[in-house]
Coordinates of C-alpha atoms in Angstrom, one line a residue:
M1 CA 9.5 -42.6 -4.7
K2 CA 12.7 -40.6 -4.3
I3 CA 13.5 -39.5 -0.7
R4 CA 16.5 -37.5 0.1
T5 CA 17.2 -37.1 3.8
F6 CA 20.0 -37.0 6.3
S7 CA 20.9 -40.7 6.7
R8 CA 18.8 -43.8 7.1
G9 CA 18.9 -43.6 10.9
F10 CA 18.6 -39.8 11.1
R11 CA 15.8 -39.8 8.5
R12 CA 13.6 -42.1 10.6
L13 CA 14.2 -39.8 13.6
L14 CA 13.5 -36.7 11.7
L15 CA 10.2 -37.9 10.4
S16 CA 9.1 -38.9 13.9
A17 CA 10.5 -35.6 15.4
V18 CA 7.0 -34.2 16.2
A19 CA 6.6 -36.6 19.1
V20 CA 10.1 -36.1 20.4
G21 CA 10.4 -32.4 19.8
A22 CA 7.1 -31.4 21.3
V23 CA 8.5 -31.5 24.8
Q24 CA 8.4 -27.7 25.2
G25 CA 7.0 -26.5 21.9
C26 CA 4.6 -24.0 23.5
T27 CA 5.4 -20.4 24.0
D28 CA 3.2 -19.9 27.0
L29 CA 5.8 -19.7 29.7
T30 CA 3.3 -20.1 32.5
E31 CA 2.0 -23.4 31.2
V32 CA 3.5 -26.7 32.2
P33 CA 3.7 -28.9 29.1
E34 CA 2.6 -32.5 29.5
S35 CA 5.1 -35.2 28.4
Q36 CA 6.2 -38.6 29.3
I37 CA 9.7 -37.7 28.0
S38 CA 12.2 -36.5 30.6
P39 CA 16.0 -36.6 31.2
D40 CA 15.3 -39.5 33.6
N41 CA 13.9 -41.8 30.9
Y42 CA 15.1 -40.4 27.6
Y43 CA 18.2 -39.1 25.8
K44 CA 20.3 -42.0 27.1
T45 CA 21.5 -43.3 23.8
S46 CA 22.8 -41.7 20.6
A47 CA 19.6 -42.6 18.7
E48 CA 17.4 -40.9 21.3
V49 CA 19.6 -37.8 21.3
L50 CA 19.5 -37.6 17.5
G51 CA 15.8 -37.9 17.7
G52 CA 15.7 -34.7 19.9
V53 CA 18.1 -32.9 17.5
A54 CA 15.9 -33.9 14.6
G55 CA 13.0 -32.3 16.3
V56 CA 14.9 -29.0 16.5
Y57 CA 15.6 -29.1 12.8
S58 CA 12.0 -30.0 11.9
T59 CA 10.9 -26.5 13.0
L60 CA 13.0 -25.0 10.1
R61 CA 10.3 -26.3 7.7
D62 CA 7.6 -24.5 9.7
N63 CA 9.4 -21.2 9.2
M64 CA 9.1 -21.6 5.4
W65 CA 5.5 -20.5 5.8
G66 CA 5.2 -17.5 8.1
Y67 CA 8.8 -16.3 8.2
Y68 CA 9.3 -16.8 4.5
N69 CA 6.0 -15.2 3.5
L70 CA 6.4 -12.1 5.7
S71 CA 10.0 -11.7 4.6
Q72 CA 8.8 -11.6 1.0
I73 CA 5.4 -10.0 0.9
T74 CA 6.3 -7.0 3.0
T75 CA 8.8 -6.0 0.4
D76 CA 9.0 -4.9 -3.3
E77 CA 9.6 -8.5 -4.4
T78 CA 6.2 -10.1 -3.8
I79 CA 2.5 -9.3 -3.7
V80 CA -0.5 -11.6 -3.3
P81 CA -3.4 -9.9 -5.2
T82 CA -7.0 -10.8 -4.6
R83 CA -8.2 -12.9 -7.6
G84 CA -11.9 -13.1 -7.5
G85 CA -12.8 -15.2 -4.5
D86 CA -9.2 -16.4 -4.2
W87 CA -6.5 -15.0 -1.9
F88 CA -8.8 -12.5 -0.1
D89 CA -8.7 -14.1 3.4
N90 CA -10.3 -11.0 5.0
G91 CA -7.7 -8.8 3.4
R92 CA -4.8 -10.4 5.2
W93 CA -2.4 -10.8 2.2
L94 CA -2.7 -7.2 1.0
E95 CA -2.4 -6.0 4.6
I96 CA 1.0 -7.7 4.8
H97 CA 2.2 -6.1 1.6
R98 CA 0.9 -2.7 2.6
Q99 CA 2.4 -3.1 6.1
G100 CA -0.9 -2.4 7.6
F101 CA -0.5 -4.9 10.5
T102 CA -1.4 -3.9 14.0
P103 CA -1.1 -5.9 17.3
T104 CA -4.7 -7.2 16.7
S105 CA -5.0 -7.3 12.9
G106 CA -5.6 -10.4 10.8
A107 CA -2.1 -10.8 9.5
T108 CA -0.7 -10.5 13.1
G109 CA -3.1 -13.0 14.5
E110 CA -2.3 -15.5 11.8
D111 CA 1.1 -14.9 10.2
I112 CA 3.1 -12.8 12.7
N113 CA 1.9 -14.9 15.6
G114 CA 2.9 -18.0 13.7
V115 CA 6.5 -16.7 13.3
W116 CA 6.6 -15.9 17.0
N117 CA 5.4 -19.4 18.0
N118 CA 7.6 -21.2 15.5
M119 CA 10.8 -19.4 16.6
W120 CA 10.1 -20.0 20.2
S121 CA 9.2 -23.6 19.5
G122 CA 12.7 -24.2 18.0
I123 CA 14.3 -22.5 21.0
A124 CA 12.3 -24.5 23.4
K125 CA 13.1 -27.8 21.7
A126 CA 16.8 -27.0 21.7
N127 CA 16.7 -26.1 25.4
V128 CA 14.9 -29.3 26.3
V129 CA 17.6 -31.5 24.6
L130 CA 20.4 -29.4 25.9
S131 CA 19.1 -29.6 29.4
A132 CA 18.5 -33.3 29.2
L133 CA 22.1 -33.9 28.0
Q134 CA 23.6 -32.4 31.1
P135 CA 23.4 -35.5 33.4
N136 CA 24.1 -37.9 30.5
S137 CA 27.0 -38.8 28.4
V138 CA 26.7 -39.8 24.7
P139 CA 29.2 -40.0 21.9
D140 CA 30.1 -36.6 20.3
Q141 CA 28.2 -34.8 23.1
P142 CA 30.3 -31.6 22.8
A143 CA 29.6 -31.4 19.0
I144 CA 25.9 -32.1 19.5
E145 CA 25.6 -29.5 22.2
A146 CA 27.3 -27.0 19.9
E147 CA 24.9 -27.9 17.1
L148 CA 21.9 -27.3 19.3
R149 CA 23.2 -24.0 20.5
A150 CA 23.9 -22.9 17.0
L151 CA 20.3 -23.9 16.0
R152 CA 19.0 -22.0 19.0
A153 CA 21.0 -18.9 17.9
Y154 CA 19.5 -19.3 14.4
Y155 CA 16.0 -19.1 15.8
Y156 CA 17.0 -16.1 17.9
I157 CA 18.2 -14.3 14.8
G158 CA 14.6 -14.7 13.4
L159 CA 13.1 -13.2 16.6
M160 CA 15.6 -10.4 16.7
D161 CA 15.0 -9.6 13.0
F162 CA 11.3 -9.5 13.3
F163 CA 10.6 -8.3 16.9
G164 CA 13.8 -6.7 18.2
G165 CA 14.3 -7.3 21.9
V166 CA 12.9 -10.6 23.2
P167 CA 13.5 -12.7 26.4
I168 CA 16.7 -14.7 26.4
V169 CA 15.8 -18.2 27.6
T170 CA 18.5 -20.9 27.9
N171 CA 16.8 -23.4 30.3
T172 CA 13.5 -25.2 30.6
K173 CA 12.2 -23.4 33.7
I174 CA 8.5 -22.4 33.2
E175 CA 8.1 -18.8 34.2
P176 CA 7.3 -15.4 32.6
R177 CA 10.4 -13.7 31.2
A178 CA 11.0 -10.0 30.6
R179 CA 12.3 -9.0 27.1
T180 CA 15.9 -7.8 26.8
T181 CA 17.1 -5.1 24.5
R182 CA 17.7 -6.0 20.8
D183 CA 21.4 -5.1 21.3
S184 CA 21.6 -7.7 24.1
V185 CA 20.0 -10.4 21.9
F186 CA 22.5 -9.5 19.2
K187 CA 25.4 -10.0 21.7
F188 CA 23.9 -13.3 23.0
I189 CA 23.7 -14.6 19.4
E190 CA 27.2 -13.5 18.6
S191 CA 28.7 -15.0 21.7
E192 CA 26.9 -18.3 21.2
L193 CA 28.0 -18.7 17.6
L194 CA 31.6 -17.8 18.5
A195 CA 31.6 -20.2 21.4
V196 CA 30.4 -23.2 19.5
R197 CA 32.1 -22.9 16.2
A198 CA 35.3 -24.8 17.0
A199 CA 33.3 -27.8 18.3
L200 CA 31.5 -28.2 15.0
P201 CA 32.8 -30.1 11.9
A202 CA 34.0 -28.1 8.9
R203 CA 32.0 -30.4 6.7
R204 CA 29.7 -33.3 6.9
D205 CA 29.3 -36.4 4.7
A206 CA 26.3 -36.7 2.3
G207 CA 24.2 -38.6 4.8
Q208 CA 24.3 -35.7 7.2
W209 CA 23.6 -33.0 4.6
G210 CA 21.7 -30.1 6.1
R211 CA 23.1 -30.3 9.6
I212 CA 25.0 -27.3 11.1
T213 CA 28.7 -26.9 10.3
Q214 CA 31.3 -24.3 10.9
G215 CA 30.4 -22.8 7.6
A216 CA 26.8 -22.4 8.7
V217 CA 27.9 -20.6 11.8
D218 CA 30.1 -18.3 9.8
A219 CA 27.3 -17.5 7.4
M220 CA 25.1 -16.5 10.3
L221 CA 27.9 -14.3 11.7
V222 CA 28.4 -12.6 8.3
S223 CA 24.6 -11.9 8.2
I224 CA 24.3 -10.4 11.7
Y225 CA 27.5 -8.3 11.2
V226 CA 26.2 -6.8 7.9
N227 CA 23.0 -6.0 9.7
A228 CA 24.7 -4.9 12.9
Q229 CA 23.7 -1.2 12.7
V230 CA 20.1 -2.3 12.5
Y231 CA 20.3 -5.0 15.1
T232 CA 22.2 -3.0 17.7
G233 CA 20.3 0.2 17.0
T234 CA 17.2 1.5 18.7
V235 CA 13.7 1.7 17.2
T236 CA 11.3 4.3 18.5
A237 CA 8.0 5.5 17.1
T238 CA 9.9 7.8 14.8
G239 CA 12.2 5.1 13.4
L240 CA 15.7 3.6 13.7
T241 CA 18.7 5.2 15.4
K242 CA 21.5 3.0 14.0
G243 CA 23.9 1.2 16.3
T244 CA 27.6 0.2 15.8
A245 CA 28.7 -0.9 12.4
R246 CA 30.6 -4.2 12.1
W247 CA 31.9 -4.0 8.5
N248 CA 35.4 -5.2 9.3
D249 CA 34.1 -8.2 11.2
A250 CA 31.8 -9.1 8.3
I251 CA 34.8 -9.1 5.9
T252 CA 36.9 -11.1 8.2
V253 CA 34.4 -13.9 8.6
A254 CA 33.4 -13.7 4.9
D255 CA 37.0 -14.3 4.0
R256 CA 37.2 -17.2 6.4
L257 CA 34.3 -18.8 4.6
I258 CA 35.4 -18.0 1.1
N259 CA 39.0 -19.3 1.7
S260 CA 37.9 -22.4 3.7
G261 CA 38.1 -24.6 0.6
T262 CA 34.7 -26.1 1.6
Y263 CA 32.5 -24.0 -0.7
S264 CA 32.7 -22.5 -4.2
L265 CA 30.3 -20.7 -6.5
A266 CA 28.3 -23.1 -8.6
S267 CA 29.1 -22.7 -12.3
N268 CA 25.4 -23.0 -13.1
F269 CA 23.2 -20.6 -11.0
R270 CA 20.2 -22.9 -11.2
A271 CA 22.2 -25.8 -9.6
N272 CA 21.5 -24.2 -6.2
F273 CA 17.8 -24.7 -6.5
V274 CA 17.1 -27.9 -8.4
S275 CA 15.7 -31.0 -6.8
N276 CA 19.1 -32.5 -6.2
N277 CA 20.7 -29.2 -5.0
Q278 CA 22.6 -31.1 -2.3
N279 CA 25.2 -31.4 -5.0
S280 CA 25.7 -27.7 -5.3
P281 CA 29.1 -26.6 -3.8
E282 CA 27.6 -23.2 -3.0
N283 CA 24.8 -24.0 -0.5
I284 CA 26.1 -23.5 3.1
F285 CA 23.0 -24.1 5.2
V286 CA 19.6 -25.4 3.9
V287 CA 16.2 -26.3 5.0
R288 CA 15.7 -29.9 4.1
F289 CA 12.6 -31.2 2.2
S290 CA 11.4 -34.5 0.8
T291 CA 8.5 -35.8 -1.3
L292 CA 6.7 -37.2 1.7
G293 CA 3.3 -35.6 2.4
G294 CA 3.7 -32.5 4.6
L295 CA 7.5 -32.5 4.2
G296 CA 7.7 -31.1 0.8
Q297 CA 8.6 -27.6 -0.4
T298 CA 5.6 -25.6 -1.7
L299 CA 7.2 -22.4 -3.0
N300 CA 6.4 -23.2 -6.6
S301 CA 2.8 -23.9 -5.7
R302 CA 2.3 -20.5 -4.1
S303 CA 3.2 -18.8 -7.4
L304 CA 2.2 -21.2 -10.2
H305 CA -1.2 -21.1 -12.0
Y306 CA -3.7 -23.8 -11.3
N307 CA -2.8 -25.4 -14.6
S308 CA 0.9 -24.8 -14.7
S309 CA 2.0 -28.4 -13.8
N310 CA 0.6 -31.9 -13.3
F311 CA 0.0 -31.2 -9.6
G312 CA -1.5 -27.7 -10.1
G313 CA -0.7 -24.5 -8.4
W314 CA -2.3 -22.0 -6.0
N315 CA -2.0 -19.0 -8.3
G316 CA -1.2 -16.6 -5.5
F317 CA 2.2 -15.0 -5.1
S318 CA 3.3 -12.6 -7.9
G319 CA 6.2 -10.3 -8.6
L320 CA 5.8 -6.6 -8.9
S321 CA 6.3 -5.2 -12.4
D322 CA 8.6 -2.4 -11.1
T323 CA 10.9 -5.0 -9.6
Y324 CA 10.7 -7.4 -12.6
N325 CA 11.6 -4.5 -14.9
K326 CA 14.8 -3.9 -13.0
F327 CA 16.2 -7.1 -14.3
D328 CA 18.4 -7.0 -17.4
R329 CA 16.8 -9.3 -19.9
A330 CA 20.3 -10.5 -20.8
D331 CA 20.9 -11.6 -17.2
L332 CA 20.6 -15.4 -17.0
R333 CA 18.8 -14.8 -13.6
D334 CA 16.0 -13.2 -15.5
A335 CA 14.9 -16.7 -16.4
Q336 CA 13.6 -17.1 -12.9
W337 CA 10.5 -15.2 -13.9
L338 CA 7.6 -16.7 -15.8
V339 CA 6.0 -14.2 -18.2
G340 CA 4.2 -14.4 -21.5
P341 CA 2.5 -17.5 -23.0
Q342 CA 2.8 -20.4 -20.5
S343 CA 3.4 -24.1 -21.0
N344 CA 3.1 -27.1 -18.6
L345 CA 6.4 -27.1 -16.7
I346 CA 6.6 -30.9 -16.9
T347 CA 5.1 -31.8 -20.3
G348 CA 5.8 -28.6 -22.2
A349 CA 2.2 -28.6 -23.5
P350 CA 0.4 -25.2 -23.9
V351 CA -1.5 -24.2 -20.8
N352 CA -4.9 -22.4 -20.7
D353 CA -6.6 -20.5 -18.0
R354 CA -9.7 -21.7 -16.3
A355 CA -11.9 -20.1 -19.0
G356 CA -10.1 -22.1 -21.7
N357 CA -8.0 -19.2 -23.1
R358 CA -4.3 -19.5 -23.5
L359 CA -2.6 -18.5 -20.3
I360 CA -0.4 -15.5 -20.8
F361 CA 1.3 -14.0 -17.7
V362 CA 1.6 -10.2 -17.9
P363 CA 3.8 -8.0 -15.6
T364 CA 1.2 -5.4 -14.7
I365 CA -1.5 -5.9 -12.1
R366 CA -4.1 -3.2 -12.8
D367 CA -6.0 -3.6 -9.5
V368 CA -4.6 -5.8 -6.8
T369 CA -8.0 -6.0 -5.2
Q370 CA -9.5 -7.7 -8.2
A371 CA -6.7 -9.1 -10.3
T372 CA -7.2 -11.6 -13.2
E373 CA -5.7 -15.1 -12.9
A374 CA -3.0 -14.2 -15.4
E375 CA -1.8 -10.8 -14.0
G376 CA 1.6 -10.7 -12.4
V377 CA 4.9 -12.3 -13.3
R378 CA 5.6 -15.5 -11.3
L379 CA 8.9 -16.4 -9.7
Y380 CA 10.0 -19.9 -10.6
K381 CA 13.3 -20.3 -8.7
F382 CA 13.0 -23.9 -7.7
P383 CA 12.5 -26.1 -10.8
V384 CA 9.9 -28.8 -10.4
D385 CA 11.1 -32.4 -10.2
P386 CA 9.4 -34.2 -13.2
A387 CA 9.5 -37.5 -11.2
V388 CA 7.3 -36.0 -8.5
T389 CA 3.6 -35.9 -9.2
N390 CA 2.4 -33.8 -6.2
E391 CA 3.1 -30.4 -4.7
N392 CA 5.6 -31.8 -2.2
Q393 CA 8.7 -30.9 -4.0
P394 CA 12.1 -32.1 -2.7
N395 CA 14.2 -29.0 -3.5
D396 CA 16.1 -27.9 -0.4
F397 CA 15.8 -24.2 0.5
P398 CA 19.2 -22.6 0.8
H399 CA 19.1 -20.2 3.7
Y400 CA 22.7 -19.2 3.2
R401 CA 24.7 -19.4 0.0
L402 CA 28.3 -18.4 -0.8
A403 CA 27.0 -15.9 -3.4
E404 CA 25.3 -14.0 -0.5
V405 CA 28.6 -14.1 1.4
Y406 CA 30.4 -12.5 -1.5
L407 CA 27.8 -9.8 -1.8
S408 CA 27.8 -9.1 1.9
K409 CA 31.6 -8.8 1.7
A410 CA 31.2 -6.4 -1.2
E411 CA 28.8 -4.2 0.7
A412 CA 31.1 -4.1 3.8
Q413 CA 34.1 -3.2 1.6
N414 CA 32.1 -0.3 0.0
E415 CA 31.0 1.0 3.3
L416 CA 34.6 1.1 4.4
G417 CA 35.5 3.2 1.3
Q418 CA 37.1 0.3 -0.5
T419 CA 34.8 0.8 -3.5
A420 CA 36.9 -0.6 -6.3
A421 CA 37.6 -3.7 -4.3
A422 CA 33.8 -4.0 -3.5
I423 CA 32.9 -3.9 -7.2
A424 CA 35.5 -6.5 -8.0
T425 CA 34.0 -8.8 -5.3
A426 CA 30.4 -8.2 -6.5
N427 CA 31.6 -9.0 -10.1
L428 CA 32.7 -12.5 -9.0
V429 CA 29.0 -13.3 -8.5
R430 CA 27.8 -11.3 -11.5
A431 CA 30.2 -13.0 -13.8
R432 CA 28.2 -16.2 -14.2
A433 CA 25.0 -14.3 -14.9
F434 CA 26.0 -12.8 -18.2
S435 CA 27.4 -14.2 -21.4
P436 CA 29.2 -12.2 -22.8
A437 CA 30.4 -10.7 -19.5
K438 CA 28.8 -7.5 -18.3
P439 CA 30.7 -6.4 -15.1
L440 CA 29.9 -3.5 -13.0
S441 CA 32.2 -0.5 -13.6
T442 CA 35.0 -0.2 -11.0
G443 CA 34.8 3.5 -11.5
L444 CA 31.5 3.9 -9.6
S445 CA 31.3 6.3 -6.7
Q446 CA 30.6 4.9 -3.3
G447 CA 26.9 5.9 -3.5
A448 CA 26.5 4.4 -6.9
A449 CA 28.3 1.3 -5.8
R450 CA 26.0 1.0 -2.8
S451 CA 22.9 1.1 -5.1
A452 CA 24.5 -1.4 -7.6
I453 CA 25.4 -3.9 -4.8
F454 CA 21.8 -3.7 -3.4
D455 CA 20.4 -4.3 -6.8
E456 CA 22.8 -7.2 -7.3
R457 CA 21.5 -8.7 -4.1
L458 CA 18.0 -8.4 -5.6
F459 CA 18.9 -10.1 -8.8
E460 CA 20.8 -12.9 -7.1
L461 CA 18.7 -13.5 -4.0
V462 CA 15.2 -12.8 -5.2
G463 CA 12.7 -15.2 -3.5
E464 CA 15.2 -16.3 -0.8
A465 CA 13.6 -14.3 2.1
K466 CA 16.5 -11.7 2.2
R467 CA 14.8 -8.6 0.7
R468 CA 13.2 -7.4 4.0
Q469 CA 16.5 -7.2 5.8
D470 CA 18.1 -5.6 2.8
M471 CA 15.4 -2.9 2.4
I472 CA 15.5 -2.1 6.1
R473 CA 19.3 -1.8 6.0
A474 CA 19.0 0.5 2.9
G475 CA 16.3 2.6 4.5
T476 CA 13.7 1.8 1.9
F477 CA 11.5 -0.7 3.6
T478 CA 8.7 1.6 4.7
A479 CA 8.9 4.0 1.8
S480 CA 6.2 4.4 -0.8
R481 CA 6.4 2.0 -3.8
Q482 CA 4.2 0.2 -6.3
Y483 CA 0.8 -0.8 -4.7
K484 CA 1.9 0.6 -1.3
A485 CA 1.9 4.0 0.4
E486 CA 4.6 5.1 2.8
T487 CA 4.2 3.6 6.3
P488 CA 5.5 4.7 9.7
A489 CA 9.2 4.1 10.2
Y490 CA 8.7 2.0 13.3
K491 CA 7.2 -0.8 11.1
I492 CA 10.7 -2.1 10.4
L493 CA 9.7 -4.2 13.5
M494 CA 6.7 -6.4 13.7
P495 CA 4.1 -5.9 16.5
I496 CA 4.2 -8.5 19.3
P497 CA 0.8 -10.2 19.0
T498 CA -1.7 -9.2 21.7
G499 CA -2.2 -12.8 22.7
Q500 CA 1.5 -13.1 23.5
L501 CA 1.4 -10.0 25.7
A502 CA -1.6 -11.4 27.6
T503 CA 0.3 -14.7 28.1
N504 CA 3.4 -13.1 29.4
P505 CA 2.7 -9.9 31.2
L506 CA 6.5 -9.1 31.4
L507 CA 6.6 -8.5 27.6
K508 CA 6.2 -4.9 26.3
Q509 CA 4.9 -3.9 22.9
N510 CA 7.2 -2.5 20.3
P511 CA 7.2 1.3 19.9
G512 CA 4.5 2.9 17.7
Y513 CA 2.1 0.0 18.0

């Protein structure tokens, strides 16, 4: 069995991280968690500290369910139609796509609440290890503390993105906390990332692949700067009042990443997503996966038909035909979609549906409440590993890639009126997608360039949990589109689940809910 992990020692700690990392995994701030682990009897050696660090990383995989699903299905990229008795789940999946969630609805109780708990779990785990390190001294302690603070900032980005203002917690004291403004959370995240960057390594060896680096911090900074008008703005029941733009800062940090010499665009787009994608020079920060049970990536299974591979599929997630039709059929990235007659992805043999008819994926879903098993194109971004015979695929998930950094820089340049330069930057990414070349015209107006760059982000980043942020930034997230009517503008934020409000009486619900 092929297992790709951090290093032999760190791998063992990562796989046992549940026990170590559960010290303060709950989000009930009035509940005292029970544990035999404390600063007095643990975190005395490098191995024990790395065990705690591994526990903080392990929560990244949990986010590949709720956070990923909500980032995708609320947008124009993904829908989960009801197929007979499959994928109904009390209407939860269509509720997500139609943005029908309320503080007490099914999607909130299951999916949105899951995101809230996962993000707070990662923060709590980081705080426990940081707190425990204070009376101790271990090798590389400043770098480890910087790594933990950067991971904590990463989880705070997720909370800020979904929920707006949340409590800022940097210790392990058990008490209710009032939420701060979204702008304050933004400033905290920025200050933490800027403070820890210098203590982190510029790169890590292959055995430490996936751990935070200076590049990962810079990628987070570029992302929050591009979204700064949203993150520092104010959301009311009538929608968003934008905050301060940070386009120049986005360009400055993007250039630092681009010119670092650490990363480069992969010559082959698919190299970023294959089972050995740790070899890609483009991936900056990834969520690690392995073939071990419960530690594998399941993105393919969510989309693939039951008979698409040797390990089957769940036949759920589909693309929208309107979005699929935006892709240029000459674009090499169009090959990410499965459409037409299907074959087994491992053996190449023709595949039938469950009735015995040849499986032919079609783009149109006539009725999302009673779709057939073949309706809807399927995203196939992460090629299956033919050596793996189960759904636990080892492809690491790239949360930040250099291609996104280039496109973020292009967007920032265009917003500053540097439209020709912006198109030239976007074309650096687009160049590998067409043969012969088909660059965007440098004569586009600023408005046309804005649309072209957003479309380029769709073509490049589809299926990478970026579309929700992009659509909110573009002002199209709550608009009417295929299979979904217009929703209230305040739904750019998720509701805080009612159970969390009951647990912490100092929290306040988001406007409009």
